[in-house]
Amino acid sequence: MIFRPQTWRLMIVLIVLAALTTLLVNRINVRTDLSFFLPGAEDPQSALLVDRLQDGAASSIVMISLSGGPAEALRDGSLAVARSLRDSALFTTVETGAVGTVTPQLLGSLWDRRYILSPALDAGAFTADQLRADLQAGLNRLAGAEGWVMRDLFPADPTGRLTTLLASLQGTTGPQRRNGLWMSADGTRALLVARSRAGGLDLPAQIQVASAIDAALAPVRASGLIAEASGPGLIAARTSGRMRAETTTISVIASAGVAILLLWAFRSVPVLVLLGLPIGAAILAGTAVVQMTFGSVHAVALSFGATLIGVAIDYPLHLLAHRHPSESAADTVRRLARPLALSTLTTLAGFTVLSLVSFPGLAQLGLFAAVGIVVAALTTALVLPALTPPTLHLRVTGFGVRLWALLHSGRYIAGAVVLGLVTLALLTGQPRWQTNLAALSALPPAARDLDARLRHDLGVADARILLIVRGDDADTVLARQETLRPALNAMLADGRVGGIEMAADLLPSRAAQKARQARLPDAETLASRLTEATAGLPLRPSALAPFQIAIATEKEAPPLTVETLSGPAALRIEALLKPERGGWSGLVLPSAVADPEALRALAENAGPHVTFLDLKAEAETLASRYLDEALAWLGWGGLAATLVVGIGLRHPVRIVRTLAPASAAIAATIAILVLSGTPLSLFHVLALVLVAGLGIDYAVFFSEYSSSNHDSAVSVRAILLCAATTVTVFSTLALSDAPVLHAIGLTVAVGASLALALTLAFSAADSKGASTSP
Amino acid sequence: MTSGNARVIKARTLLLLALLGCQPAQAGEWDLDTLGQALSAAATPDPIAFTESRQLPYLSEPLVQTGTLLRPSPERLEKHVITPAREDFIIDGGQVTVIRADGGRLDLSIHDNPLLLALAYGLRGVLNGDMDGLQRAFTPALDGTAEDWTLILYPDDESLREAIHSVRVQGQNGQVQTIAIEETGGGGATLTLGTAAP
């Protein structure tokens, strides 16, 4: 079999492309975390937010509930899940509410330093009278049910210091315990809380966490119980998995749809390769340039950028569709050079402006699309003609021309409809802007409900408000947190805040530890007071020797530090106190906040080392800044595109003819979105830019060829095909239940259809004349 | 397994004897099944006065508690301590609740601590005559006659064996007189049951 030269060249180009792809795949660094949505680190408040979102105590939480079985089955299930999660070593803590046997070994510092760590140790704690009262109370407890649990600890801790300490750490707002487990208020669900070692937004680690949780829950589910889990990290991991699966399905369906359309239009298989070539080259080049510029490529930029390049498939389509039967592909390129350049430059103008914005995610996207558009256009103009077989032609049907004639005769109706929609939207609708970052994510409502229910059951606050205390070292942070204590206690007392969690409660500052040590009596004093206090109590003379040793040891012990702290306190403090660039930072996590302003005021009065952070408000501010910037960019991009069209066409009527259909299509699309009550987000804005690019593309090609009737008929077919491919792809995207993909798909499908219809309706050429041509 | 069958046969025998208008011969066999039947027949929802004496190696004399025991249902056992300090200790199914005089509350599971498990199965099992329940945690050994019997329970569970040596129950017919827990460390507790409190 002898191949045509075009086929040989095509094979060489494909091999080169494949080689470049292989080369690139090993070098690009694709990021899938949420950093796309976050601003750069130059703004300190935003940097703080990003840091907290990515690595906060709140984001590492995993909540699990088991239900649908008798109490014993829930208990067994809960303990089995906890065991499995602990074995995975991915979690700092896994709690079921079960107390278990309390042993000094398990408690670590909480036992060894119980007198230094427990807060209420006033000067009177070791007088003979107080000791006697505490010992009597201890003996009463020893005689009762608790005696069975504290039997062995009594001689070393006769005043129940450990119980006080554990109770103060337990907090007040935890879930209720039943059958020794945390249960929901209605008693049907056993609850567990785990904290992953990795931050909630560390996606690769959270995917591991999610699979550990699935593995732990699988046997419980197999035994017939209902097991549910939620948490920020888990949601992120599941969303990313779901998005990936859905994106794959959508790409397959859309590609198949486009392929069928093209096969029908050209009755040729190689056409698919030819049309795919500029797109492939565009994605390749876009990825490479973004990787070189930013050091990594964000998955959102990659996938959404690829959709934006979708406008580039129009270039090779124009080339193939506009070719006269007798013409060589190179001649067609020469003939199409002007509109192709104009269309490319207008689209490029928009994306170049986008690449200059301050959000790295948007900038990546803009750069990716701009590079892609240029490469697609250049590939079409320079490479494609050499590869196009001379026999390849668009199938000629009368449909396009008939549609054109129909739209043209109904142009006043079309104009009236657009005008009506816009007027109606202006009169009745108020555009709502989506500033909730969470709503931009692909979280299905059911997952959001589950999360809210588990948080309610467990009394876990959706930690949106927190204070950050900074210092040069860990001890300074702890000391600064201690100075906040009186004010926080006042807020706890009158209910403005339900609970407080902070590192200083787990580990007092050195100064506080020293003060507490000073209050501990020396050995002789304690011995004499004990003699007095125990007179008449049923204790053997040496019964409390372990107590005396414990006090003496703690009085002389070197101060506990973050490094030497051990046991549960050490695990809990990990998430609350961390080294950061140039110092340490500690979180103060309030729960059940009734008065956020009081906390803000507290932080402001406390000086520069204490920062108040309202994560939700911060994130909303961020989202609206994002949106504002995108809107401003839309304005500048529009202006730049108008300028390009103006310079390119230089004729006022033609300029208006070219810009009007796209502008009207955008206005009508916005009107439809507003009238349907859809809150507009960043992604709608981006989709509208794509609509603008497509609309101008249609108009440029159409107005360039309105001179001769034959060319008009060809052009109608070409832009119809372009629009058909676009609408096929984006309608498929609109079927997605991920809010982002749905928004883009619907907006572009509607916008592109409108742009096409308006271009045809208001064309200068006479459609009746065209319909009579062969 | 065999005790189950034996119980069925025993029950039929009892039924037969009852139909014949005879009293079961108490002088005859005295084994776990007849003890269980006698205990459950005597089980009462009325309060039972108790005195509990707790001994530990580091105590020079035992700590003494008094109060009442209440069994509203086979699953539930309430121990209301009146002296020296009020305390309610409630075992309900697997759940253990301790409510102190100062309002302090402790929610535990019998599984949290082997001693609690022993207490729950031992105390509840003995007072209800639930021999099957007892045998889930202990190996029992019965000695003596119906008028003066001693039931010694040896814990099966490894961790429980580390904590307690045995539980020694003494009684007459369906009446439990004392329950003594002997701990491995030399301590122990003796629960003496009196007549129904007013």
PDB file of N, CA, C and O in Angstrom, chain A residues 115 118-131 134 161 515-522 525-526 529:
ATOM      1  N   TYR A 115       0.311  17.661  88.741  1.00  0.00           N
ATOM      2  CA  TYR A 115       0.208  18.846  89.601  1.00  0.00           C
ATOM      3  C   TYR A 115       0.643  20.109  88.864  1.00  0.00           C
ATOM      4  O   TYR A 115       0.164  21.198  89.151  1.00  0.00           O
ATOM      5  N   SER A 118      -2.389  20.654  85.905  1.00  0.00           N
ATOM      6  CA  SER A 118      -3.786  20.985  86.216  1.00  0.00           C
ATOM      7  C   SER A 118      -3.886  22.419  86.705  1.00  0.00           C
ATOM      8  O   SER A 118      -3.021  22.907  87.433  1.00  0.00           O
ATOM      9  N   PRO A 119      -4.924  23.100  86.257  1.00  0.00           N
ATOM     10  CA  PRO A 119      -4.993  24.542  86.463  1.00  0.00           C
ATOM     11  C   PRO A 119      -5.261  24.973  87.916  1.00  0.00           C
ATOM     12  O   PRO A 119      -4.563  25.831  88.424  1.00  0.00           O
ATOM     13  N   ALA A 120      -6.272  24.365  88.564  1.00  0.00           N
ATOM     14  CA  ALA A 120      -6.687  24.910  89.852  1.00  0.00           C
ATOM     15  C   ALA A 120      -5.803  24.397  90.987  1.00  0.00           C
ATOM     16  O   ALA A 120      -6.091  23.388  91.602  1.00  0.00           O
ATOM     17  N   LEU A 121      -4.723  25.070  91.215  1.00  0.00           N
ATOM     18  CA  LEU A 121      -3.841  24.641  92.298  1.00  0.00           C
ATOM     19  C   LEU A 121      -3.493  25.898  93.087  1.00  0.00           C
ATOM     20  O   LEU A 121      -2.433  26.477  92.926  1.00  0.00           O
ATOM     21  N   ASP A 122      -4.422  26.323  93.923  1.00  0.00           N
ATOM     22  CA  ASP A 122      -4.152  27.586  94.614  1.00  0.00           C
ATOM     23  C   ASP A 122      -3.324  27.334  95.871  1.00  0.00           C
ATOM     24  O   ASP A 122      -3.003  26.199  96.216  1.00  0.00           O
ATOM     25  N   ALA A 123      -2.989  28.424  96.525  1.00  0.00           N
ATOM     26  CA  ALA A 123      -2.047  28.368  97.647  1.00  0.00           C
ATOM     27  C   ALA A 123      -2.552  27.460  98.769  1.00  0.00           C
ATOM     28  O   ALA A 123      -1.765  26.819  99.466  1.00  0.00           O
ATOM     29  N   GLY A 124      -3.860  27.372  98.926  1.00  0.00           N
ATOM     30  CA  GLY A 124      -4.401  26.604 100.045  1.00  0.00           C
ATOM     31  C   GLY A 124      -4.489  25.104  99.802  1.00  0.00           C
ATOM     32  O   GLY A 124      -4.945  24.361 100.671  1.00  0.00           O
ATOM     33  N   ALA A 125      -4.064  24.651  98.621  1.00  0.00           N
ATOM     34  CA  ALA A 125      -4.286  23.260  98.240  1.00  0.00           C
ATOM     35  C   ALA A 125      -3.590  22.271  99.167  1.00  0.00           C
ATOM     36  O   ALA A 125      -4.036  21.139  99.307  1.00  0.00           O
ATOM     37  N   PHE A 126      -2.510  22.703  99.814  1.00  0.00           N
ATOM     38  CA  PHE A 126      -1.743  21.745 100.604  1.00  0.00           C
ATOM     39  C   PHE A 126      -1.738  22.056 102.105  1.00  0.00           C
ATOM     40  O   PHE A 126      -0.875  21.610 102.818  1.00  0.00           O
ATOM     41  N   THR A 127      -2.714  22.812 102.578  1.00  0.00           N
ATOM     42  CA  THR A 127      -2.843  22.974 104.026  1.00  0.00           C
ATOM     43  C   THR A 127      -3.394  21.676 104.594  1.00  0.00           C
ATOM     44  O   THR A 127      -4.029  20.889 103.879  1.00  0.00           O
ATOM     45  N   ALA A 128      -3.154  21.452 105.865  1.00  0.00           N
ATOM     46  CA  ALA A 128      -3.604  20.210 106.501  1.00  0.00           C
ATOM     47  C   ALA A 128      -5.121  20.055 106.382  1.00  0.00           C
ATOM     48  O   ALA A 128      -5.628  18.972 106.089  1.00  0.00           O
ATOM     49  N   ASP A 129      -5.849  21.156 106.573  1.00  0.00           N
ATOM     50  CA  ASP A 129      -7.316  21.084 106.524  1.00  0.00           C
ATOM     51  C   ASP A 129      -7.807  20.692 105.135  1.00  0.00           C
ATOM     52  O   ASP A 129      -8.672  19.829 104.983  1.00  0.00           O
ATOM     53  N   GLN A 130      -7.233  21.373 104.124  1.00  0.00           N
ATOM     54  CA  GLN A 130      -7.658  21.082 102.753  1.00  0.00           C
ATOM     55  C   GLN A 130      -7.275  19.652 102.381  1.00  0.00           C
ATOM     56  O   GLN A 130      -8.062  18.925 101.762  1.00  0.00           O
ATOM     57  N   LEU A 131      -6.086  19.248 102.782  1.00  0.00           N
ATOM     58  CA  LEU A 131      -5.644  17.878 102.489  1.00  0.00           C
ATOM     59  C   LEU A 131      -6.603  16.872 103.116  1.00  0.00           C
ATOM     60  O   LEU A 131      -6.999  15.886 102.481  1.00  0.00           O
ATOM     61  N   ASP A 134      -9.831  16.766 101.186  1.00  0.00           N
ATOM     62  CA  ASP A 134      -9.634  16.101  99.889  1.00  0.00           C
ATOM     63  C   ASP A 134      -9.456  14.596 100.067  1.00  0.00           C
ATOM     64  O   ASP A 134      -9.975  13.794  99.285  1.00  0.00           O
ATOM     65  N   ARG A 161      -6.417  14.468  91.662  1.00  0.00           N
ATOM     66  CA  ARG A 161      -5.939  15.516  90.756  1.00  0.00           C
ATOM     67  C   ARG A 161      -6.122  15.105  89.279  1.00  0.00           C
ATOM     68  O   ARG A 161      -6.506  15.902  88.439  1.00  0.00           O
ATOM     69  N   ALA A 515       5.612  28.795  88.662  1.00  0.00           N
ATOM     70  CA  ALA A 515       4.736  29.299  89.714  1.00  0.00           C
ATOM     71  C   ALA A 515       4.024  28.144  90.407  1.00  0.00           C
ATOM     72  O   ALA A 515       3.868  28.126  91.634  1.00  0.00           O
ATOM     73  N   ARG A 516       3.583  27.183  89.613  1.00  0.00           N
ATOM     74  CA  ARG A 516       2.877  26.043  90.210  1.00  0.00           C
ATOM     75  C   ARG A 516       3.831  25.186  91.042  1.00  0.00           C
ATOM     76  O   ARG A 516       3.463  24.679  92.092  1.00  0.00           O
ATOM     77  N   GLN A 517       5.051  25.031  90.524  1.00  0.00           N
ATOM     78  CA  GLN A 517       6.043  24.261  91.286  1.00  0.00           C
ATOM     79  C   GLN A 517       6.302  24.922  92.635  1.00  0.00           C
ATOM     80  O   GLN A 517       6.436  24.249  93.657  1.00  0.00           O
ATOM     81  N   ALA A 518       6.360  26.271  92.622  1.00  0.00           N
ATOM     82  CA  ALA A 518       6.646  26.994  93.860  1.00  0.00           C
ATOM     83  C   ALA A 518       5.557  26.756  94.900  1.00  0.00           C
ATOM     84  O   ALA A 518       5.806  26.802  96.102  1.00  0.00           O
ATOM     85  N   ARG A 519       4.337  26.504  94.431  1.00  0.00           N
ATOM     86  CA  ARG A 519       3.233  26.291  95.378  1.00  0.00           C
ATOM     87  C   ARG A 519       3.229  24.892  95.972  1.00  0.00           C
ATOM     88  O   ARG A 519       2.536  24.633  96.937  1.00  0.00           O
ATOM     89  N   LEU A 520       3.955  23.967  95.338  1.00  0.00           N
ATOM     90  CA  LEU A 520       4.005  22.604  95.889  1.00  0.00           C
ATOM     91  C   LEU A 520       4.839  22.630  97.171  1.00  0.00           C
ATOM     92  O   LEU A 520       5.901  23.245  97.206  1.00  0.00           O
ATOM     93  N   PRO A 521       4.366  21.990  98.238  1.00  0.00           N
ATOM     94  CA  PRO A 521       5.122  22.006  99.494  1.00  0.00           C
ATOM     95  C   PRO A 521       6.387  21.166  99.388  1.00  0.00           C
ATOM     96  O   PRO A 521       6.451  20.234  98.586  1.00  0.00           O
ATOM     97  N   ASP A 522       7.411  21.516 100.179  1.00  0.00           N
ATOM     98  CA  ASP A 522       8.605  20.678 100.191  1.00  0.00           C
ATOM     99  C   ASP A 522       8.314  19.407 100.987  1.00  0.00           C
ATOM    100  O   ASP A 522       7.278  19.303 101.647  1.00  0.00           O
ATOM    101  N   THR A 525       7.458  19.705 104.884  1.00  0.00           N
ATOM    102  CA  THR A 525       6.174  20.352 105.124  1.00  0.00           C
ATOM    103  C   THR A 525       5.039  19.399 104.790  1.00  0.00           C
ATOM    104  O   THR A 525       4.092  19.236 105.589  1.00  0.00           O
ATOM    105  N   LEU A 526       5.142  18.748 103.628  1.00  0.00           N
ATOM    106  CA  LEU A 526       4.071  17.847 103.209  1.00  0.00           C
ATOM    107  C   LEU A 526       3.930  16.699 104.207  1.00  0.00           C
ATOM    108  O   LEU A 526       2.813  16.345 104.608  1.00  0.00           O
ATOM    109  N   ARG A 529       2.237  17.906 107.390  1.00  0.00           N
ATOM    110  CA  ARG A 529       0.814  18.205 107.170  1.00  0.00           C
ATOM    111  C   ARG A 529       0.011  16.932 106.938  1.00  0.00           C
ATOM    112  O   ARG A 529      -1.146  16.834 107.359  1.00  0.00           O
TER     113      ARG A 529
END
